[in-house]
């Protein structure tokens, strides 16, 4: 059942409005799936607080929060969206292994209990990493594509074998990954003429 958040605190954006929230996820811009949602290449939902300072994204990779962590009423409304709509959907699809990504700072650590109340999250450090993003070129944004079965058929793309090997090492088959898995990649042209590209891992 779809839960509509209280309009006193925020709203779910239409795809045409996604750009309003794009600047709130700079701390998580190493996640290609966020850029994919904003570009329309990756399916997702975006919620924005009424003051435009806090946002929440849900896509197949997981959940993401960005912006100001002090909008507690908005986060409590998102908690209701999770509890009453998104979590039951995950249970129904037998896919309750979800991940929440948030900026790595103390303020968000304090806000998380409001967002995850009664959802019984387990903290994990296995997906926590730090790196320098200065060399990430914005020109790659337009070339982010979802890793699906259609992409995996494009054997002419340099690096595709590496992606397939990674999937086969973690999934029973490519078909199962296509049904239940998620991934995205940046394809970069390696020559001035139109031709094979190179797949880069996020």
JSON list of C-alpha atoms in Angstrom, two decimals:
[
{"chain": "A", "resi": 1, "resn": "UNK", "atom": "CA", "xyz": [0.00, 0.00, 0.00]},
{"chain": "A", "resi": 2, "resn": "UNK", "atom": "CA", "xyz": [1.41, 3.37, -0.99]},
{"chain": "A", "resi": 3, "resn": "UNK", "atom": "CA", "xyz": [2.06, 5.72, 1.93]},
{"chain": "A", "resi": 4, "resn": "UNK", "atom": "CA", "xyz": [1.90, 9.45, 1.17]},
{"chain": "A", "resi": 5, "resn": "UNK", "atom": "CA", "xyz": [4.08, 11.50, 3.48]},
{"chain": "A", "resi": 6, "resn": "UNK", "atom": "CA", "xyz": [2.57, 14.38, 5.43]},
{"chain": "A", "resi": 7, "resn": "UNK", "atom": "CA", "xyz": [2.81, 17.48, 3.24]},
{"chain": "A", "resi": 8, "resn": "UNK", "atom": "CA", "xyz": [3.71, 19.54, 6.31]},
{"chain": "A", "resi": 9, "resn": "UNK", "atom": "CA", "xyz": [7.18, 18.00, 6.22]},
{"chain": "A", "resi": 10, "resn": "UNK", "atom": "CA", "xyz": [7.97, 17.04, 2.65]},
{"chain": "A", "resi": 11, "resn": "UNK", "atom": "CA", "xyz": [6.87, 15.55, -0.64]},
{"chain": "A", "resi": 12, "resn": "UNK", "atom": "CA", "xyz": [7.72, 12.77, -3.07]},
{"chain": "A", "resi": 13, "resn": "UNK", "atom": "CA", "xyz": [9.11, 14.36, -6.22]},
{"chain": "A", "resi": 14, "resn": "UNK", "atom": "CA", "xyz": [8.07, 13.53, -9.74]},
{"chain": "A", "resi": 15, "resn": "UNK", "atom": "CA", "xyz": [10.88, 12.60, -12.12]},
{"chain": "A", "resi": 16, "resn": "UNK", "atom": "CA", "xyz": [10.69, 16.08, -13.63]},
{"chain": "A", "resi": 17, "resn": "UNK", "atom": "CA", "xyz": [11.43, 17.53, -10.17]},
{"chain": "A", "resi": 18, "resn": "UNK", "atom": "CA", "xyz": [14.37, 15.28, -9.24]},
{"chain": "A", "resi": 19, "resn": "UNK", "atom": "CA", "xyz": [16.91, 18.01, -9.98]},
{"chain": "A", "resi": 20, "resn": "UNK", "atom": "CA", "xyz": [15.69, 19.89, -6.89]},
{"chain": "A", "resi": 21, "resn": "UNK", "atom": "CA", "xyz": [17.40, 17.28, -4.71]},
{"chain": "A", "resi": 22, "resn": "UNK", "atom": "CA", "xyz": [20.50, 16.52, -6.76]},
{"chain": "A", "resi": 23, "resn": "UNK", "atom": "CA", "xyz": [22.78, 18.91, -4.89]},
{"chain": "A", "resi": 24, "resn": "UNK", "atom": "CA", "xyz": [22.06, 17.27, -1.54]},
{"chain": "A", "resi": 25, "resn": "UNK", "atom": "CA", "xyz": [24.01, 14.09, -2.29]},
{"chain": "A", "resi": 26, "resn": "UNK", "atom": "CA", "xyz": [27.49, 15.48, -2.91]},
{"chain": "A", "resi": 27, "resn": "UNK", "atom": "CA", "xyz": [28.82, 13.45, 0.03]},
{"chain": "A", "resi": 28, "resn": "UNK", "atom": "CA", "xyz": [27.61, 10.27, -1.68]},
{"chain": "A", "resi": 29, "resn": "UNK", "atom": "CA", "xyz": [28.52, 11.10, -5.26]},
{"chain": "A", "resi": 30, "resn": "UNK", "atom": "CA", "xyz": [30.66, 7.96, -5.56]},
{"chain": "A", "resi": 31, "resn": "UNK", "atom": "CA", "xyz": [27.39, 6.01, -5.85]},
{"chain": "A", "resi": 32, "resn": "UNK", "atom": "CA", "xyz": [26.68, 5.84, -9.56]},
{"chain": "A", "resi": 33, "resn": "UNK", "atom": "CA", "xyz": [23.11, 4.72, -8.93]},
{"chain": "A", "resi": 34, "resn": "UNK", "atom": "CA", "xyz": [22.28, 8.12, -7.40]},
{"chain": "A", "resi": 35, "resn": "UNK", "atom": "CA", "xyz": [23.42, 9.85, -10.57]},
{"chain": "A", "resi": 36, "resn": "UNK", "atom": "CA", "xyz": [21.53, 7.24, -12.55]},
{"chain": "A", "resi": 37, "resn": "UNK", "atom": "CA", "xyz": [18.29, 8.12, -10.75]},
{"chain": "A", "resi": 38, "resn": "UNK", "atom": "CA", "xyz": [18.73, 11.82, -11.46]},
{"chain": "A", "resi": 39, "resn": "UNK", "atom": "CA", "xyz": [19.56, 11.17, -15.12]},
{"chain": "A", "resi": 40, "resn": "UNK", "atom": "CA", "xyz": [16.58, 8.84, -15.52]},
{"chain": "A", "resi": 41, "resn": "UNK", "atom": "CA", "xyz": [18.69, 5.78, -16.37]},
{"chain": "A", "resi": 42, "resn": "UNK", "atom": "CA", "xyz": [18.05, 4.04, -13.04]},
{"chain": "A", "resi": 43, "resn": "UNK", "atom": "CA", "xyz": [14.55, 3.67, -11.60]},
{"chain": "A", "resi": 44, "resn": "UNK", "atom": "CA", "xyz": [14.14, 5.30, -8.22]},
{"chain": "A", "resi": 45, "resn": "UNK", "atom": "CA", "xyz": [12.04, 7.45, -5.92]},
{"chain": "A", "resi": 46, "resn": "UNK", "atom": "CA", "xyz": [13.10, 10.78, -4.42]},
{"chain": "A", "resi": 47, "resn": "UNK", "atom": "CA", "xyz": [11.61, 12.53, -1.39]},
{"chain": "A", "resi": 48, "resn": "UNK", "atom": "CA", "xyz": [12.46, 16.12, -0.43]},
{"chain": "A", "resi": 49, "resn": "UNK", "atom": "CA", "xyz": [11.78, 18.09, 2.74]},
{"chain": "A", "resi": 50, "resn": "UNK", "atom": "CA", "xyz": [9.71, 21.24, 2.38]},
{"chain": "A", "resi": 51, "resn": "UNK", "atom": "CA", "xyz": [12.68, 23.49, 3.10]},
{"chain": "A", "resi": 52, "resn": "UNK", "atom": "CA", "xyz": [14.65, 21.76, 0.34]},
{"chain": "A", "resi": 53, "resn": "UNK", "atom": "CA", "xyz": [17.51, 20.84, 2.68]},
{"chain": "A", "resi": 54, "resn": "UNK", "atom": "CA", "xyz": [17.06, 17.09, 3.23]},
{"chain": "A", "resi": 55, "resn": "UNK", "atom": "CA", "xyz": [16.34, 14.30, 0.77]},
{"chain": "A", "resi": 56, "resn": "UNK", "atom": "CA", "xyz": [15.84, 10.55, 0.63]},
{"chain": "A", "resi": 57, "resn": "UNK", "atom": "CA", "xyz": [16.33, 8.26, -2.37]},
{"chain": "A", "resi": 58, "resn": "UNK", "atom": "CA", "xyz": [15.18, 4.67, -2.82]},
{"chain": "A", "resi": 59, "resn": "UNK", "atom": "CA", "xyz": [16.42, 2.58, -5.73]},
{"chain": "A", "resi": 60, "resn": "UNK", "atom": "CA", "xyz": [17.38, -1.02, -6.37]},
{"chain": "A", "resi": 61, "resn": "UNK", "atom": "CA", "xyz": [20.82, -0.54, -4.80]},
{"chain": "A", "resi": 62, "resn": "UNK", "atom": "CA", "xyz": [19.37, 0.66, -1.49]},
{"chain": "A", "resi": 63, "resn": "UNK", "atom": "CA", "xyz": [18.30, 3.76, 0.42]},
{"chain": "A", "resi": 64, "resn": "UNK", "atom": "CA", "xyz": [20.21, 7.05, 0.56]},
{"chain": "A", "resi": 65, "resn": "UNK", "atom": "CA", "xyz": [19.88, 10.18, 2.69]},
{"chain": "A", "resi": 66, "resn": "UNK", "atom": "CA", "xyz": [21.54, 13.50, 2.04]},
{"chain": "A", "resi": 67, "resn": "UNK", "atom": "CA", "xyz": [21.57, 17.12, 3.03]},
{"chain": "A", "resi": 68, "resn": "UNK", "atom": "CA", "xyz": [20.73, 18.41, 6.50]},
{"chain": "A", "resi": 69, "resn": "UNK", "atom": "CA", "xyz": [20.26, 15.72, 9.20]},
{"chain": "A", "resi": 70, "resn": "UNK", "atom": "CA", "xyz": [18.33, 18.08, 11.48]},
{"chain": "A", "resi": 71, "resn": "UNK", "atom": "CA", "xyz": [14.98, 17.75, 9.69]},
{"chain": "A", "resi": 72, "resn": "UNK", "atom": "CA", "xyz": [13.75, 15.20, 12.22]},
{"chain": "A", "resi": 73, "resn": "UNK", "atom": "CA", "xyz": [9.99, 15.41, 11.38]},
{"chain": "A", "resi": 74, "resn": "UNK", "atom": "CA", "xyz": [10.82, 14.73, 7.72]},
{"chain": "A", "resi": 75, "resn": "UNK", "atom": "CA", "xyz": [13.00, 11.74, 8.65]},
{"chain": "A", "resi": 76, "resn": "UNK", "atom": "CA", "xyz": [10.20, 10.42, 10.86]},
{"chain": "A", "resi": 77, "resn": "UNK", "atom": "CA", "xyz": [7.84, 10.62, 7.89]},
{"chain": "A", "resi": 78, "resn": "UNK", "atom": "CA", "xyz": [10.33, 8.70, 5.75]},
{"chain": "A", "resi": 79, "resn": "UNK", "atom": "CA", "xyz": [10.43, 6.11, 8.53]},
{"chain": "A", "resi": 80, "resn": "UNK", "atom": "CA", "xyz": [6.69, 5.65, 8.00]},
{"chain": "A", "resi": 81, "resn": "UNK", "atom": "CA", "xyz": [7.21, 5.27, 4.25]},
{"chain": "A", "resi": 82, "resn": "UNK", "atom": "CA", "xyz": [9.79, 2.57, 4.97]},
{"chain": "A", "resi": 83, "resn": "UNK", "atom": "CA", "xyz": [7.71, 0.78, 7.60]},
{"chain": "A", "resi": 84, "resn": "UNK", "atom": "CA", "xyz": [4.32, 0.94, 5.90]},
{"chain": "A", "resi": 85, "resn": "UNK", "atom": "CA", "xyz": [5.24, 0.64, 2.23]},
{"chain": "A", "resi": 86, "resn": "UNK", "atom": "CA", "xyz": [8.82, -0.13, 1.24]},
{"chain": "A", "resi": 87, "resn": "UNK", "atom": "CA", "xyz": [9.69, -2.81, 3.79]},
{"chain": "A", "resi": 88, "resn": "UNK", "atom": "CA", "xyz": [6.47, -4.79, 3.22]},
{"chain": "A", "resi": 89, "resn": "UNK", "atom": "CA", "xyz": [7.25, -4.71, -0.52]},
{"chain": "A", "resi": 90, "resn": "UNK", "atom": "CA", "xyz": [10.74, -6.06, 0.13]},
{"chain": "A", "resi": 91, "resn": "UNK", "atom": "CA", "xyz": [9.31, -8.82, 2.30]},
{"chain": "A", "resi": 92, "resn": "UNK", "atom": "CA", "xyz": [6.77, -9.72, -0.38]},
{"chain": "A", "resi": 93, "resn": "UNK", "atom": "CA", "xyz": [9.57, -9.95, -2.94]},
{"chain": "A", "resi": 94, "resn": "UNK", "atom": "CA", "xyz": [11.80, -11.96, -0.57]},
{"chain": "A", "resi": 95, "resn": "UNK", "atom": "CA", "xyz": [14.45, -9.23, -0.85]},
{"chain": "A", "resi": 96, "resn": "UNK", "atom": "CA", "xyz": [14.72, -7.82, 2.67]},
{"chain": "A", "resi": 97, "resn": "UNK", "atom": "CA", "xyz": [18.52, -7.53, 2.51]},
{"chain": "A", "resi": 98, "resn": "UNK", "atom": "CA", "xyz": [18.60, -3.74, 2.12]},
{"chain": "A", "resi": 99, "resn": "UNK", "atom": "CA", "xyz": [21.36, -1.18, 2.72]},
{"chain": "A", "resi": 100, "resn": "UNK", "atom": "CA", "xyz": [21.07, 2.42, 3.92]},
{"chain": "A", "resi": 101, "resn": "UNK", "atom": "CA", "xyz": [23.83, 4.80, 2.81]},
{"chain": "A", "resi": 102, "resn": "UNK", "atom": "CA", "xyz": [24.38, 8.09, 4.63]},
{"chain": "A", "resi": 103, "resn": "UNK", "atom": "CA", "xyz": [27.09, 10.77, 4.90]},
{"chain": "A", "resi": 104, "resn": "UNK", "atom": "CA", "xyz": [29.87, 9.73, 7.24]},
{"chain": "A", "resi": 105, "resn": "UNK", "atom": "CA", "xyz": [29.54, 12.34, 9.98]},
{"chain": "A", "resi": 106, "resn": "UNK", "atom": "CA", "xyz": [28.37, 12.56, 13.56]},
{"chain": "A", "resi": 107, "resn": "UNK", "atom": "CA", "xyz": [25.26, 14.60, 12.83]},
{"chain": "A", "resi": 108, "resn": "UNK", "atom": "CA", "xyz": [23.78, 11.86, 10.67]},
{"chain": "A", "resi": 109, "resn": "UNK", "atom": "CA", "xyz": [24.71, 9.25, 13.26]},
{"chain": "A", "resi": 110, "resn": "UNK", "atom": "CA", "xyz": [22.51, 11.15, 15.71]},
{"chain": "A", "resi": 111, "resn": "UNK", "atom": "CA", "xyz": [19.63, 11.43, 13.23]},
{"chain": "A", "resi": 112, "resn": "UNK", "atom": "CA", "xyz": [19.54, 7.79, 12.13]},
{"chain": "A", "resi": 113, "resn": "UNK", "atom": "CA", "xyz": [17.46, 6.48, 15.06]},
{"chain": "A", "resi": 114, "resn": "UNK", "atom": "CA", "xyz": [14.59, 8.70, 13.89]},
{"chain": "A", "resi": 115, "resn": "UNK", "atom": "CA", "xyz": [14.85, 7.39, 10.34]},
{"chain": "A", "resi": 116, "resn": "UNK", "atom": "CA", "xyz": [15.24, 3.72, 11.27]},
{"chain": "A", "resi": 117, "resn": "UNK", "atom": "CA", "xyz": [12.96, 3.51, 14.31]},
{"chain": "A", "resi": 118, "resn": "UNK", "atom": "CA", "xyz": [11.57, -0.03, 14.85]},
{"chain": "A", "resi": 119, "resn": "UNK", "atom": "CA", "xyz": [13.12, -1.28, 11.59]},
{"chain": "A", "resi": 120, "resn": "UNK", "atom": "CA", "xyz": [15.81, -3.28, 13.41]},
{"chain": "A", "resi": 121, "resn": "UNK", "atom": "CA", "xyz": [18.81, -2.26, 11.27]},
{"chain": "A", "resi": 122, "resn": "UNK", "atom": "CA", "xyz": [22.20, -3.91, 11.72]},
{"chain": "A", "resi": 123, "resn": "UNK", "atom": "CA", "xyz": [25.25, -1.69, 11.40]},
{"chain": "A", "resi": 124, "resn": "UNK", "atom": "CA", "xyz": [27.83, -2.95, 8.93]},
{"chain": "A", "resi": 125, "resn": "UNK", "atom": "CA", "xyz": [31.24, -1.56, 8.04]},
{"chain": "A", "resi": 126, "resn": "UNK", "atom": "CA", "xyz": [31.78, -3.82, 5.06]},
{"chain": "A", "resi": 127, "resn": "UNK", "atom": "CA", "xyz": [30.65, -1.16, 2.58]},
{"chain": "A", "resi": 128, "resn": "UNK", "atom": "CA", "xyz": [32.41, 1.76, 4.24]},
{"chain": "A", "resi": 129, "resn": "UNK", "atom": "CA", "xyz": [35.37, 3.24, 2.42]},
{"chain": "A", "resi": 130, "resn": "UNK", "atom": "CA", "xyz": [37.13, 6.55, 1.93]},
{"chain": "A", "resi": 131, "resn": "UNK", "atom": "CA", "xyz": [38.84, 7.86, -1.18]},
{"chain": "A", "resi": 132, "resn": "UNK", "atom": "CA", "xyz": [39.76, 11.08, -2.94]},
{"chain": "A", "resi": 133, "resn": "UNK", "atom": "CA", "xyz": [37.13, 12.14, -5.47]},
{"chain": "A", "resi": 134, "resn": "UNK", "atom": "CA", "xyz": [39.10, 15.00, -7.03]},
{"chain": "A", "resi": 135, "resn": "UNK", "atom": "CA", "xyz": [39.87, 12.99, -10.16]},
{"chain": "A", "resi": 136, "resn": "UNK", "atom": "CA", "xyz": [36.26, 11.94, -10.80]},
{"chain": "A", "resi": 137, "resn": "UNK", "atom": "CA", "xyz": [35.34, 13.67, -14.03]},
{"chain": "A", "resi": 138, "resn": "UNK", "atom": "CA", "xyz": [31.74, 14.98, -14.28]},
{"chain": "A", "resi": 139, "resn": "UNK", "atom": "CA", "xyz": [31.83, 14.15, -18.00]},
{"chain": "A", "resi": 140, "resn": "UNK", "atom": "CA", "xyz": [31.19, 10.52, -17.06]},
{"chain": "A", "resi": 141, "resn": "UNK", "atom": "CA", "xyz": [27.77, 11.34, -15.62]},
{"chain": "A", "resi": 142, "resn": "UNK", "atom": "CA", "xyz": [25.99, 11.15, -18.96]},
{"chain": "A", "resi": 143, "resn": "UNK", "atom": "CA", "xyz": [27.42, 7.68, -19.65]},
{"chain": "A", "resi": 144, "resn": "UNK", "atom": "CA", "xyz": [26.13, 5.91, -16.54]},
{"chain": "A", "resi": 145, "resn": "UNK", "atom": "CA", "xyz": [24.01, 2.90, -17.45]},
{"chain": "A", "resi": 146, "resn": "UNK", "atom": "CA", "xyz": [22.35, 0.14, -15.44]},
{"chain": "A", "resi": 147, "resn": "UNK", "atom": "CA", "xyz": [24.05, -3.25, -15.54]},
{"chain": "A", "resi": 148, "resn": "UNK", "atom": "CA", "xyz": [21.28, -5.50, -16.81]},
{"chain": "A", "resi": 149, "resn": "UNK", "atom": "CA", "xyz": [21.05, -8.51, -19.10]},
{"chain": "A", "resi": 150, "resn": "UNK", "atom": "CA", "xyz": [20.82, -6.28, -22.16]},
{"chain": "A", "resi": 151, "resn": "UNK", "atom": "CA", "xyz": [24.12, -4.58, -21.30]},
{"chain": "A", "resi": 152, "resn": "UNK", "atom": "CA", "xyz": [25.81, -7.90, -20.50]},
{"chain": "A", "resi": 153, "resn": "UNK", "atom": "CA", "xyz": [25.11, -9.09, -24.05]},
{"chain": "A", "resi": 154, "resn": "UNK", "atom": "CA", "xyz": [27.32, -6.30, -25.46]},
{"chain": "A", "resi": 155, "resn": "UNK", "atom": "CA", "xyz": [30.52, -8.31, -25.60]},
{"chain": "A", "resi": 156, "resn": "UNK", "atom": "CA", "xyz": [32.24, -5.70, -27.79]},
{"chain": "A", "resi": 157, "resn": "UNK", "atom": "CA", "xyz": [32.60, -3.35, -24.80]},
{"chain": "A", "resi": 158, "resn": "UNK", "atom": "CA", "xyz": [36.06, -3.54, -23.30]},
{"chain": "A", "resi": 159, "resn": "UNK", "atom": "CA", "xyz": [35.87, -4.66, -19.69]},
{"chain": "A", "resi": 160, "resn": "UNK", "atom": "CA", "xyz": [32.56, -6.49, -19.99]},
{"chain": "A", "resi": 161, "resn": "UNK", "atom": "CA", "xyz": [34.27, -9.81, -19.24]},
{"chain": "A", "resi": 162, "resn": "UNK", "atom": "CA", "xyz": [35.36, -8.42, -15.86]},
{"chain": "A", "resi": 163, "resn": "UNK", "atom": "CA", "xyz": [31.80, -7.45, -14.95]},
{"chain": "A", "resi": 164, "resn": "UNK", "atom": "CA", "xyz": [30.45, -10.85, -15.99]},
{"chain": "A", "resi": 165, "resn": "UNK", "atom": "CA", "xyz": [33.17, -12.60, -13.99]},
{"chain": "A", "resi": 166, "resn": "UNK", "atom": "CA", "xyz": [32.30, -10.51, -10.93]},
{"chain": "A", "resi": 167, "resn": "UNK", "atom": "CA", "xyz": [28.61, -11.37, -11.25]},
{"chain": "A", "resi": 168, "resn": "UNK", "atom": "CA", "xyz": [29.22, -15.08, -11.81]},
{"chain": "A", "resi": 169, "resn": "UNK", "atom": "CA", "xyz": [31.42, -15.16, -8.73]},
{"chain": "A", "resi": 170, "resn": "UNK", "atom": "CA", "xyz": [28.61, -13.86, -6.51]},
{"chain": "A", "resi": 171, "resn": "UNK", "atom": "CA", "xyz": [25.36, -15.01, -8.15]},
{"chain": "A", "resi": 172, "resn": "UNK", "atom": "CA", "xyz": [24.05, -18.44, -9.19]},
{"chain": "A", "resi": 173, "resn": "UNK", "atom": "CA", "xyz": [23.68, -17.23, -12.78]},
{"chain": "A", "resi": 174, "resn": "UNK", "atom": "CA", "xyz": [23.45, -14.11, -14.92]},
{"chain": "A", "resi": 175, "resn": "UNK", "atom": "CA", "xyz": [19.72, -14.71, -15.22]},
{"chain": "A", "resi": 176, "resn": "UNK", "atom": "CA", "xyz": [19.24, -14.63, -11.44]},
{"chain": "A", "resi": 177, "resn": "UNK", "atom": "CA", "xyz": [21.29, -11.43, -11.26]},
{"chain": "A", "resi": 178, "resn": "UNK", "atom": "CA", "xyz": [19.12, -9.93, -14.00]},
{"chain": "A", "resi": 179, "resn": "UNK", "atom": "CA", "xyz": [16.00, -10.73, -12.00]},
{"chain": "A", "resi": 180, "resn": "UNK", "atom": "CA", "xyz": [17.11, -9.79, -8.49]},
{"chain": "A", "resi": 181, "resn": "UNK", "atom": "CA", "xyz": [20.46, -8.01, -8.71]},
{"chain": "A", "resi": 182, "resn": "UNK", "atom": "CA", "xyz": [21.54, -4.46, -9.38]},
{"chain": "A", "resi": 183, "resn": "UNK", "atom": "CA", "xyz": [24.55, -2.69, -10.77]},
{"chain": "A", "resi": 184, "resn": "UNK", "atom": "CA", "xyz": [25.58, 0.30, -12.80]},
{"chain": "A", "resi": 185, "resn": "UNK", "atom": "CA", "xyz": [28.64, 1.26, -14.80]},
{"chain": "A", "resi": 186, "resn": "UNK", "atom": "CA", "xyz": [30.13, 4.23, -16.59]},
{"chain": "A", "resi": 187, "resn": "UNK", "atom": "CA", "xyz": [30.92, 3.66, -20.26]},
{"chain": "A", "resi": 188, "resn": "UNK", "atom": "CA", "xyz": [33.68, 5.84, -21.63]},
{"chain": "A", "resi": 189, "resn": "UNK", "atom": "CA", "xyz": [34.55, 6.19, -25.30]},
{"chain": "A", "resi": 190, "resn": "UNK", "atom": "CA", "xyz": [38.21, 5.38, -25.86]},
{"chain": "A", "resi": 191, "resn": "UNK", "atom": "CA", "xyz": [38.54, 7.05, -29.25]},
{"chain": "A", "resi": 192, "resn": "UNK", "atom": "CA", "xyz": [37.22, 10.12, -31.00]},
{"chain": "A", "resi": 193, "resn": "UNK", "atom": "CA", "xyz": [35.25, 8.00, -33.43]},
{"chain": "A", "resi": 194, "resn": "UNK", "atom": "CA", "xyz": [32.19, 6.03, -32.37]},
{"chain": "A", "resi": 195, "resn": "UNK", "atom": "CA", "xyz": [33.28, 2.59, -31.28]},
{"chain": "A", "resi": 196, "resn": "UNK", "atom": "CA", "xyz": [33.82, 0.30, -28.31]},
{"chain": "A", "resi": 197, "resn": "UNK", "atom": "CA", "xyz": [33.83, 1.85, -24.88]},
{"chain": "A", "resi": 198, "resn": "UNK", "atom": "CA", "xyz": [35.35, 0.88, -21.59]},
{"chain": "A", "resi": 199, "resn": "UNK", "atom": "CA", "xyz": [33.37, -0.12, -18.55]},
{"chain": "A", "resi": 200, "resn": "UNK", "atom": "CA", "xyz": [34.53, 1.40, -15.30]},
{"chain": "A", "resi": 201, "resn": "UNK", "atom": "CA", "xyz": [33.51, 0.04, -11.95]},
{"chain": "A", "resi": 202, "resn": "UNK", "atom": "CA", "xyz": [32.16, 2.58, -9.42]}
]
